[in-house]
Amino acid sequence: MARNTTAPDILRIATAQLNPTVGDVAGNLAKAREARADAARHGADLVLFTELFIAGYPPEDLVLKPAFVEACERAAAELAADTQDGGPGVIIGLPLRRESGLHNSIMVLDDGEIIAERYKLDLPNYGEFDEKRVFQPGPNVPGPVNFRGIRLGIPICEDIWGELGVCETLAESGAEILLVPNGSPYYRGKVDIRHQVAIAQVIETGLPMLYANQLGGQDELVFDGASFAIAADKSLAFQMSQFEEAVSVSTWRREGDGWRCTDGPMSKIPEKEEADYRACMLGLRDYVNKNGFKNVVLGLSGGIDSAICAALAVDALGEERVRCIMMPYRYTSKDSLKDAEDCARALGCRYDIVPIFEPVDGFSHALAQLFEGTKEGVTEENLQSRTRGTILMAVSNKFGSMVVTTGNKSEMSVGYATLYGDMNGGFNPIKDVYKMQVYALSAWRNTTVPPGALGPSGEVIPKNIIDKAPSAELRPDQTDQDSLPPYPVLDDILECLVEGEMSVDAIVARGHDRDTVHRIEHLLYIAEYKRRQAAPGVKITKKNFGRDRRYPITNRFRDRT
């Protein structure tokens, strides 16, 4: 039956905030079909998917493989054929190779056909993004797409963040609404930043904007969803949930010369501790599940870092999929033994004790002749850590469990970690969380069970773990503060150096001791080689190690002006 060619005054748009998997073309297509069917049941006219949905985002160099790009286009053609059923049209992202190059693209599908293609013009090349190395920008500024008589502007993600005037051009070309597919990763405070970017474009164009954002973990990145719309009057028209999959339908009505959203969800965005915790939980869950691990194992030392990682693992995966191992040596305190057991019991996960006296003493004996005449020190301490790492990797090999590594960002910054020891592992959920933030998250988790968590309520991290002085327990009466400044001081200096790229003079002006700042800067630089060999971990801050901060290993610069 032919459609009514008169432009409608009502448009129901389903925003598909879903969790695709990079490379799983068939699985992502199935998700799209399911979402479209759901949207149809709720009376939607159009389903807006997120950036590169068919491929998963970011696909990185996978898009350089022609077979992959061709598979994505075939999947989109199959989805286009589905739309001949008279149900909702579709806007969906995928890579496309055309005469003008390989593009980050969208297709608009309706009535069994591909009615339009549009290519991303502004390719991001900063922080976690490096699209310019794999994609070519669209050959021209994209014009609006006529969808059932309504002229839709469809800028793709960075097209609204950059300064190429894509939205302005769309408005000048007659666009009535801006629909934006995005792959915008989480970091603390990102939702407010997205709102500000969208409002700036609404002010510039006078058009309402619907911002659809991907959900889910992809290696170090977590996409938090939190899709929303901004009305032409700059008010928040609707707000979808953060860290949760959803297909939400909003109703848009033509009023005079413009469109107004008259209904849609209005979810509350979590506060900072909840948001960070849920990002870590989602990142760990998706890394484990999308890579096919059935369960995880970690060393539970009785310290706060391993305790919060155990809590995150149980919340993400369930107690039956988490195994904790305490590996005591002669310097392990009775408090640590009790605290580790209490933590595992509170979480309900499996807890084993594997003493390391014999293997450590065996290594010491084997090396005795080589080390004769030298003093005991860091080398002997590291034997303990490396023995523990070997045991965890043996359990991983034997049972197929992924090792969760537990070093926080403060330790990773200054090299307070042992290669091939406590750095062993497949993924680190707190890699981008500073020590004082670990304390804040632990206190928060003891009072709150986050949505979607599979762990228990109540105190899951014993109070003594939070209260006691942190220690690696590699020598008698050791504490972290023997060799590092107090963590509040250390974390502030590190945030200045890493996130702020501030000079030593500027950091000293904040009240820090100059010699201490020089020492921390030096430790930060010389630990780069360790970080290059560290497990991936969830990005929480604006500048994480790896994707965002890529310093040379060989580096003699020190700020001594």
Tab-separated table of N, CA and C in Angstrom, residues 61-211:
chain	number	residue	atom	x	y	z
A	61	ASP	N	41.198	-0.723	13.291
A	61	ASP	CA	41.723	-1.171	11.996
A	61	ASP	C	40.937	-2.324	11.375
A	62	LEU	N	39.938	-2.826	12.095
A	62	LEU	CA	39.091	-3.866	11.516
A	62	LEU	C	38.420	-3.379	10.241
A	63	VAL	N	38.163	-2.071	10.136
A	63	VAL	CA	37.500	-1.554	8.930
A	63	VAL	C	38.436	-1.528	7.722
A	64	LEU	N	39.735	-1.786	7.938
A	64	LEU	CA	40.656	-1.864	6.806
A	64	LEU	C	40.574	-3.224	6.104
A	65	LYS	N	39.830	-4.150	6.688
A	65	LYS	CA	39.636	-5.461	6.084
A	65	LYS	C	38.407	-5.404	5.177
A	66	PRO	N	38.586	-5.506	3.859
A	66	PRO	CA	37.444	-5.372	2.943
A	66	PRO	C	36.299	-6.331	3.237
A	67	ALA	N	36.618	-7.565	3.639
A	67	ALA	CA	35.556	-8.540	3.898
A	67	ALA	C	34.644	-8.078	5.025
A	68	PHE	N	35.210	-7.394	6.011
A	68	PHE	CA	34.397	-6.913	7.131
A	68	PHE	C	33.453	-5.809	6.679
A	69	VAL	N	33.972	-4.843	5.921
A	69	VAL	CA	33.139	-3.739	5.436
A	69	VAL	C	32.023	-4.274	4.541
A	70	GLU	N	32.350	-5.247	3.707
A	70	GLU	CA	31.337	-5.841	2.827
A	70	GLU	C	30.268	-6.568	3.641
A	71	ALA	N	30.673	-7.250	4.713
A	71	ALA	CA	29.701	-7.937	5.561
A	71	ALA	C	28.752	-6.949	6.221
A	72	CYS	N	29.281	-5.798	6.632
A	72	CYS	CA	28.437	-4.763	7.242
A	72	CYS	C	27.400	-4.249	6.246
A	73	GLU	N	27.827	-4.013	5.010
A	73	GLU	CA	26.886	-3.495	4.014
A	73	GLU	C	25.827	-4.534	3.669
A	74	ARG	N	26.206	-5.803	3.608
A	74	ARG	CA	25.203	-6.853	3.352
A	74	ARG	C	24.169	-6.893	4.473
A	75	ALA	N	24.632	-6.738	5.713
A	75	ALA	CA	23.706	-6.754	6.856
A	75	ALA	C	22.725	-5.585	6.760
A	76	ALA	N	23.219	-4.414	6.379
A	76	ALA	CA	22.337	-3.261	6.242
A	76	ALA	C	21.316	-3.476	5.129
A	77	ALA	N	21.729	-4.128	4.052
A	77	ALA	CA	20.798	-4.426	2.955
A	77	ALA	C	19.704	-5.384	3.431
A	78	GLU	N	20.071	-6.362	4.266
A	78	GLU	CA	19.063	-7.267	4.833
A	78	GLU	C	18.072	-6.506	5.701
A	79	LEU	N	18.582	-5.578	6.497
A	79	LEU	CA	17.710	-4.790	7.358
A	79	LEU	C	16.810	-3.883	6.514
A	80	ALA	N	17.357	-3.359	5.423
A	80	ALA	CA	16.546	-2.535	4.523
A	80	ALA	C	15.375	-3.341	3.972
A	81	ALA	N	15.637	-4.592	3.591
A	81	ALA	CA	14.566	-5.442	3.060
A	81	ALA	C	13.459	-5.646	4.087
A	82	ASP	N	13.832	-5.702	5.368
A	82	ASP	CA	12.819	-5.876	6.422
A	82	ASP	C	11.815	-4.729	6.439
A	83	THR	N	12.249	-3.534	6.026
A	83	THR	CA	11.388	-2.358	6.167
A	83	THR	C	10.262	-2.309	5.138
A	84	GLN	N	10.205	-3.280	4.239
A	84	GLN	CA	9.079	-3.321	3.305
A	84	GLN	C	7.796	-3.777	3.984
A	85	ASP	N	7.896	-4.133	5.284
A	85	ASP	CA	6.711	-4.585	6.016
A	85	ASP	C	5.797	-3.446	6.444
A	86	GLY	N	6.171	-2.204	6.133
A	86	GLY	CA	5.348	-1.074	6.507
A	86	GLY	C	5.593	-0.553	7.907
A	87	GLY	N	6.541	-1.151	8.609
A	87	GLY	CA	6.865	-0.731	9.965
A	87	GLY	C	7.809	0.449	9.980
A	88	PRO	N	8.518	0.627	11.086
A	88	PRO	CA	9.379	1.801	11.226
A	88	PRO	C	10.515	1.826	10.208
A	89	GLY	N	10.870	3.023	9.771
A	89	GLY	CA	12.112	3.208	9.046
A	89	GLY	C	13.288	3.138	10.009
A	90	VAL	N	14.489	3.156	9.461
A	90	VAL	CA	15.689	2.934	10.262
A	90	VAL	C	16.793	3.899	9.838
A	91	ILE	N	17.480	4.450	10.825
A	91	ILE	CA	18.754	5.138	10.599
A	91	ILE	C	19.804	4.330	11.339
A	92	ILE	N	20.799	3.815	10.623
A	92	ILE	CA	21.770	2.912	11.258
A	92	ILE	C	23.176	3.189	10.731
A	93	GLY	N	24.165	3.066	11.622
A	93	GLY	CA	25.542	3.368	11.273
A	93	GLY	C	26.325	2.145	10.834
A	94	LEU	N	27.242	2.354	9.882
A	94	LEU	CA	28.112	1.280	9.386
A	94	LEU	C	29.239	1.898	8.568
A	95	PRO	N	30.337	1.159	8.373
A	95	PRO	CA	31.379	1.645	7.465
A	95	PRO	C	30.984	1.348	6.020
A	96	LEU	N	31.268	2.268	5.133
A	96	LEU	CA	30.968	2.073	3.718
A	96	LEU	C	32.161	2.500	2.879
A	97	ARG	N	32.520	1.660	1.908
A	97	ARG	CA	33.564	2.047	0.960
A	97	ARG	C	32.911	2.492	-0.340
A	98	ARG	N	33.208	3.729	-0.710
A	98	ARG	CA	32.677	4.295	-1.938
A	98	ARG	C	33.832	4.878	-2.750
A	99	GLU	N	33.537	5.436	-3.916
A	99	GLU	CA	34.598	5.990	-4.756
A	99	GLU	C	35.387	7.071	-4.022
A	100	SER	N	34.731	7.768	-3.097
A	100	SER	CA	35.393	8.846	-2.359
A	100	SER	C	36.210	8.342	-1.180
A	101	GLY	N	36.194	7.020	-0.916
A	101	GLY	CA	37.003	6.458	0.156
A	101	GLY	C	36.184	5.611	1.121
A	102	LEU	N	36.815	5.263	2.229
A	102	LEU	CA	36.162	4.488	3.276
A	102	LEU	C	35.581	5.478	4.290
A	103	HIS	N	34.266	5.380	4.522
A	103	HIS	CA	33.591	6.387	5.318
A	103	HIS	C	32.895	5.791	6.548
A	104	ASN	N	32.906	6.570	7.611
A	104	ASN	CA	32.043	6.337	8.768
A	104	ASN	C	30.676	6.887	8.356
A	105	SER	N	29.690	5.998	8.217
A	105	SER	CA	28.478	6.362	7.481
A	105	SER	C	27.212	5.985	8.237
A	106	ILE	N	26.097	6.521	7.734
A	106	ILE	CA	24.783	6.009	8.127
A	106	ILE	C	23.994	5.703	6.854
A	107	MET	N	23.061	4.771	6.991
A	107	MET	CA	22.071	4.531	5.944
A	107	MET	C	20.697	4.806	6.529
A	108	VAL	N	19.821	5.360	5.693
A	108	VAL	CA	18.415	5.526	6.052
A	108	VAL	C	17.629	4.506	5.241
A	109	LEU	N	16.864	3.668	5.938
A	109	LEU	CA	16.166	2.539	5.332
A	109	LEU	C	14.667	2.712	5.500
A	110	ASP	N	13.913	2.494	4.423
A	110	ASP	CA	12.456	2.591	4.507
A	110	ASP	C	11.834	1.965	3.270
A	111	ASP	N	10.644	1.423	3.444
A	111	ASP	CA	9.897	0.815	2.340
A	111	ASP	C	10.721	-0.215	1.575
A	112	GLY	N	11.555	-0.965	2.287
A	112	GLY	CA	12.340	-2.017	1.668
A	112	GLY	C	13.558	-1.539	0.922
A	113	GLU	N	13.887	-0.265	1.045
A	113	GLU	CA	14.987	0.294	0.271
A	113	GLU	C	15.957	1.085	1.150
A	114	ILE	N	17.155	1.290	0.610
A	114	ILE	CA	18.109	2.241	1.189
A	114	ILE	C	17.804	3.576	0.542
A	115	ILE	N	17.183	4.477	1.293
A	115	ILE	CA	16.733	5.728	0.677
A	115	ILE	C	17.786	6.828	0.746
A	116	ALA	N	18.810	6.651	1.593
A	116	ALA	CA	19.857	7.683	1.662
A	116	ALA	C	21.082	7.126	2.372
A	117	GLU	N	22.236	7.691	2.034
A	117	GLU	CA	23.478	7.465	2.765
A	117	GLU	C	24.055	8.828	3.135
A	118	ARG	N	24.684	8.893	4.291
A	118	ARG	CA	25.391	10.105	4.676
A	118	ARG	C	26.716	9.709	5.313
A	119	TYR	N	27.732	10.550	5.121
A	119	TYR	CA	29.080	10.229	5.570
A	119	TYR	C	29.555	11.273	6.581
A	120	LYS	N	30.215	10.795	7.612
A	120	LYS	CA	30.736	11.685	8.651
A	120	LYS	C	31.777	12.618	8.040
A	121	LEU	N	31.629	13.896	8.334
A	121	LEU	CA	32.535	14.888	7.744
A	121	LEU	C	33.712	15.187	8.670
A	122	ASP	N	33.445	15.330	9.952
A	122	ASP	CA	34.469	15.742	10.915
A	122	ASP	C	34.972	14.502	11.666
A	123	LEU	N	36.168	14.062	11.342
A	123	LEU	CA	36.721	12.845	11.938
A	123	LEU	C	37.592	13.203	13.143
A	124	PRO	N	37.270	12.702	14.330
A	124	PRO	CA	38.049	13.056	15.521
A	124	PRO	C	39.421	12.395	15.506
A	125	ASN	N	40.380	13.114	16.013
A	125	ASN	CA	41.759	12.621	16.035
A	125	ASN	C	42.456	13.142	17.286
A	126	TYR	N	41.846	12.857	18.437
A	126	TYR	CA	42.388	13.315	19.716
A	126	TYR	C	41.956	12.327	20.786
A	127	GLY	N	42.675	12.339	21.907
A	127	GLY	CA	42.298	11.467	23.017
A	127	GLY	C	42.176	10.019	22.571
A	128	GLU	N	41.007	9.447	22.835
A	128	GLU	CA	40.786	8.033	22.512
A	128	GLU	C	40.444	7.812	21.047
A	129	PHE	N	40.295	8.891	20.275
A	129	PHE	CA	39.862	8.766	18.886
A	129	PHE	C	41.032	8.903	17.921
A	130	ASP	N	41.040	8.055	16.888
A	130	ASP	CA	42.017	8.216	15.811
A	130	ASP	C	41.386	7.790	14.481
A	131	GLU	N	40.209	8.347	14.199
A	131	GLU	CA	39.460	7.932	13.013
A	131	GLU	C	40.128	8.361	11.715
A	132	LYS	N	40.965	9.388	11.779
A	132	LYS	CA	41.580	9.871	10.542
A	132	LYS	C	42.540	8.859	9.935
A	133	ARG	N	43.003	7.912	10.745
A	133	ARG	CA	43.943	6.924	10.193
A	133	ARG	C	43.228	5.801	9.454
A	134	VAL	N	41.899	5.667	9.628
A	134	VAL	CA	41.189	4.570	8.958
A	134	VAL	C	40.063	5.046	8.052
A	135	PHE	N	39.511	6.230	8.324
A	135	PHE	CA	38.401	6.731	7.511
A	135	PHE	C	38.810	7.976	6.739
A	136	GLN	N	38.081	8.221	5.644
A	136	GLN	CA	38.177	9.496	4.934
A	136	GLN	C	36.925	10.308	5.260
A	137	PRO	N	37.062	11.621	5.385
A	137	PRO	CA	35.864	12.432	5.634
A	137	PRO	C	34.936	12.403	4.430
A	138	GLY	N	33.650	12.646	4.692
A	138	GLY	CA	32.717	12.739	3.580
A	138	GLY	C	33.157	13.786	2.577
A	139	PRO	N	32.846	13.589	1.305
A	139	PRO	CA	33.342	14.505	0.264
A	139	PRO	C	32.697	15.883	0.317
A	140	ASN	N	31.567	16.014	0.998
A	140	ASN	CA	30.919	17.319	1.107
A	140	ASN	C	30.041	17.346	2.350
A	141	VAL	N	29.560	18.537	2.674
A	141	VAL	CA	28.675	18.674	3.828
A	141	VAL	C	27.355	17.980	3.501
A	142	PRO	N	26.902	17.054	4.356
A	142	PRO	CA	25.696	16.296	4.025
A	142	PRO	C	24.442	17.158	4.105
A	143	GLY	N	23.534	16.960	3.161
A	143	GLY	CA	22.255	17.644	3.199
A	143	GLY	C	21.226	16.853	3.971
A	144	PRO	N	20.049	17.430	4.210
A	144	PRO	CA	18.991	16.708	4.922
A	144	PRO	C	18.499	15.497	4.122
A	145	VAL	N	17.866	14.569	4.824
A	145	VAL	CA	17.256	13.388	4.218
A	145	VAL	C	15.744	13.542	4.321
A	146	ASN	N	15.054	13.337	3.206
A	146	ASN	CA	13.593	13.396	3.210
A	146	ASN	C	13.052	12.048	3.668
A	147	PHE	N	12.520	12.023	4.892
A	147	PHE	CA	11.941	10.796	5.432
A	147	PHE	C	10.444	11.011	5.607
A	148	ARG	N	9.676	10.400	4.728
A	148	ARG	CA	8.207	10.470	4.783
A	148	ARG	C	7.720	11.919	4.833
A	149	GLY	N	8.400	12.775	4.083
A	149	GLY	CA	7.985	14.162	3.992
A	149	GLY	C	8.609	15.083	5.024
A	150	ILE	N	9.444	14.552	5.906
A	150	ILE	CA	10.105	15.357	6.932
A	150	ILE	C	11.595	15.400	6.615
A	151	ARG	N	12.158	16.590	6.647
A	151	ARG	CA	13.568	16.745	6.283
A	151	ARG	C	14.422	16.611	7.547
A	152	LEU	N	15.153	15.504	7.620
A	152	LEU	CA	15.954	15.171	8.795
A	152	LEU	C	17.418	15.520	8.550
A	153	GLY	N	18.005	16.253	9.476
A	153	GLY	CA	19.451	16.452	9.462
A	153	GLY	C	20.095	15.358	10.306
A	154	ILE	N	21.099	14.681	9.730
A	154	ILE	CA	21.700	13.541	10.435
A	154	ILE	C	23.221	13.723	10.502
A	155	PRO	N	23.693	14.631	11.325
A	155	PRO	CA	25.143	14.720	11.563
A	155	PRO	C	25.586	13.530	12.412
A	156	ILE	N	26.805	13.074	12.219
A	156	ILE	CA	27.295	11.890	12.925
A	156	ILE	C	28.317	12.311	13.979
A	157	CYS	N	27.982	12.162	15.226
A	157	CYS	CA	28.843	12.343	16.390
A	157	CYS	C	29.719	13.596	16.302
A	158	GLU	N	30.964	13.473	15.887
A	158	GLU	CA	31.896	14.596	15.899
A	158	GLU	C	31.425	15.751	15.020
A	159	ASP	N	30.504	15.470	14.100
A	159	ASP	CA	29.965	16.538	13.262
A	159	ASP	C	29.275	17.625	14.088
A	160	ILE	N	28.833	17.295	15.318
A	160	ILE	CA	28.243	18.339	16.169
A	160	ILE	C	29.251	18.869	17.191
A	161	TRP	N	30.389	18.185	17.342
A	161	TRP	CA	31.401	18.609	18.317
A	161	TRP	C	32.432	19.539	17.699
A	162	GLY	N	32.679	19.383	16.418
A	162	GLY	CA	33.737	20.137	15.749
A	162	GLY	C	33.273	21.497	15.276
A	163	GLU	N	34.075	22.106	14.424
A	163	GLU	CA	33.833	23.482	13.997
A	163	GLU	C	33.670	23.593	12.480
A	164	LEU	N	33.187	22.531	11.855
A	164	LEU	CA	33.032	22.565	10.401
A	164	LEU	C	31.666	23.089	9.972
A	165	GLY	N	30.799	23.413	10.931
A	165	GLY	CA	29.509	24.010	10.587
A	165	GLY	C	28.521	23.053	9.971
A	166	VAL	N	28.617	21.760	10.282
A	166	VAL	CA	27.724	20.764	9.676
A	166	VAL	C	26.270	21.043	10.038
A	167	CYS	N	26.006	21.281	11.309
A	167	CYS	CA	24.619	21.513	11.749
A	167	CYS	C	24.056	22.791	11.140
A	168	GLU	N	24.867	23.819	11.102
A	168	GLU	CA	24.421	25.085	10.515
A	168	GLU	C	24.060	24.914	9.047
A	169	THR	N	24.889	24.161	8.324
A	169	THR	CA	24.615	23.909	6.912
A	169	THR	C	23.336	23.106	6.735
A	170	LEU	N	23.123	22.120	7.600
A	170	LEU	CA	21.889	21.338	7.528
A	170	LEU	C	20.669	22.219	7.743
A	171	ALA	N	20.754	23.110	8.732
A	171	ALA	CA	19.633	24.010	8.987
A	171	ALA	C	19.371	24.918	7.781
A	172	GLU	N	20.448	25.441	7.199
A	172	GLU	CA	20.298	26.320	6.035
A	172	GLU	C	19.728	25.574	4.834
A	173	SER	N	19.932	24.237	4.822
A	173	SER	CA	19.448	23.417	3.699
A	173	SER	C	18.023	22.910	3.931
A	174	GLY	N	17.418	23.324	5.047
A	174	GLY	CA	16.020	22.973	5.255
A	174	GLY	C	15.747	21.866	6.242
A	175	ALA	N	16.752	21.406	6.989
A	175	ALA	CA	16.503	20.364	7.990
A	175	ALA	C	15.512	20.875	9.033
A	176	GLU	N	14.653	19.958	9.510
A	176	GLU	CA	13.639	20.321	10.497
A	176	GLU	C	13.983	19.823	11.904
A	177	ILE	N	14.675	18.714	11.978
A	177	ILE	CA	15.105	18.109	13.243
A	177	ILE	C	16.508	17.565	13.028
A	178	LEU	N	17.354	17.626	14.071
A	178	LEU	CA	18.690	17.029	14.006
A	178	LEU	C	18.684	15.721	14.792
A	179	LEU	N	18.980	14.617	14.117
A	179	LEU	CA	19.073	13.297	14.740
A	179	LEU	C	20.528	12.852	14.658
A	180	VAL	N	21.148	12.629	15.813
A	180	VAL	CA	22.604	12.440	15.858
A	180	VAL	C	22.955	11.070	16.416
A	181	PRO	N	23.466	10.154	15.586
A	181	PRO	CA	24.004	8.883	16.102
A	181	PRO	C	25.409	9.101	16.663
A	182	ASN	N	25.662	8.590	17.878
A	182	ASN	CA	26.922	8.866	18.567
A	182	ASN	C	27.575	7.599	19.114
A	183	GLY	N	28.904	7.678	19.222
A	183	GLY	CA	29.689	6.731	19.994
A	183	GLY	C	30.561	7.541	20.928
A	184	SER	N	29.963	8.042	22.001
A	184	SER	CA	30.656	8.959	22.911
A	184	SER	C	30.997	8.222	24.196
A	185	PRO	N	32.288	7.971	24.466
A	185	PRO	CA	32.672	7.198	25.646
A	185	PRO	C	32.494	7.990	26.939
A	186	TYR	N	32.388	7.233	28.009
A	186	TYR	CA	32.236	7.814	29.342
A	186	TYR	C	33.548	8.368	29.863
A	187	TYR	N	33.485	9.499	30.517
A	187	TYR	CA	34.403	9.876	31.577
A	187	TYR	C	33.622	10.772	32.521
A	188	ARG	N	34.167	10.985	33.687
A	188	ARG	CA	33.434	11.668	34.744
A	188	ARG	C	32.956	13.047	34.279
A	189	GLY	N	31.646	13.298	34.399
A	189	GLY	CA	31.076	14.580	34.002
A	189	GLY	C	30.736	14.699	32.530
A	190	LYS	N	30.823	13.601	31.777
A	190	LYS	CA	30.647	13.667	30.317
A	190	LYS	C	29.215	14.025	29.923
A	191	VAL	N	28.223	13.602	30.700
A	191	VAL	CA	26.834	13.880	30.325
A	191	VAL	C	26.597	15.383	30.233
A	192	ASP	N	27.081	16.130	31.209
A	192	ASP	CA	26.909	17.589	31.180
A	192	ASP	C	27.597	18.204	29.968
A	193	ILE	N	28.761	17.665	29.619
A	193	ILE	CA	29.491	18.197	28.463
A	193	ILE	C	28.706	17.946	27.183
A	194	ARG	N	28.120	16.762	27.050
A	194	ARG	CA	27.305	16.470	25.857
A	194	ARG	C	26.117	17.422	25.769
A	195	HIS	N	25.464	17.645	26.902
A	195	HIS	CA	24.331	18.581	26.911
A	195	HIS	C	24.767	19.956	26.429
A	196	GLN	N	25.914	20.420	26.893
A	196	GLN	CA	26.396	21.746	26.504
A	196	GLN	C	26.682	21.822	25.007
A	197	VAL	N	27.290	20.749	24.469
A	197	VAL	CA	27.579	20.706	23.032
A	197	VAL	C	26.285	20.751	22.231
A	198	ALA	N	25.311	19.956	22.650
A	198	ALA	CA	24.038	19.917	21.937
A	198	ALA	C	23.315	21.259	22.015
A	199	ILE	N	23.297	21.868	23.202
A	199	ILE	CA	22.620	23.159	23.364
A	199	ILE	C	23.259	24.216	22.469
A	200	ALA	N	24.583	24.198	22.365
A	200	ALA	CA	25.266	25.166	21.499
A	200	ALA	C	24.794	25.030	20.052
A	201	GLN	N	24.588	23.789	19.582
A	201	GLN	CA	24.126	23.582	18.210
A	201	GLN	C	22.653	23.960	18.058
A	202	VAL	N	21.862	23.721	19.075
A	202	VAL	CA	20.455	24.121	19.040
A	202	VAL	C	20.340	25.643	18.955
A	203	ILE	N	21.167	26.332	19.731
A	203	ILE	CA	21.179	27.797	19.676
A	203	ILE	C	21.599	28.269	18.286
A	204	GLU	N	22.614	27.619	17.726
A	204	GLU	CA	23.146	28.017	16.418
A	204	GLU	C	22.133	27.812	15.301
A	205	THR	N	21.382	26.708	15.385
A	205	THR	CA	20.501	26.326	14.271
A	205	THR	C	19.031	26.636	14.502
A	206	GLY	N	18.628	26.738	15.759
A	206	GLY	CA	17.210	26.888	16.065
A	206	GLY	C	16.430	25.598	15.945
A	207	LEU	N	17.132	24.474	15.750
A	207	LEU	CA	16.469	23.180	15.562
A	207	LEU	C	16.599	22.311	16.811
A	208	PRO	N	15.577	21.508	17.102
A	208	PRO	CA	15.726	20.537	18.188
A	208	PRO	C	16.700	19.442	17.786
A	209	MET	N	17.302	18.802	18.796
A	209	MET	CA	18.302	17.756	18.529
A	209	MET	C	18.023	16.530	19.389
A	210	LEU	N	18.062	15.368	18.758
A	210	LEU	CA	17.992	14.088	19.469
A	210	LEU	C	19.369	13.439	19.381
A	211	TYR	N	19.940	13.128	20.534
A	211	TYR	CA	21.313	12.625	20.648
A	211	TYR	C	21.246	11.177	21.128
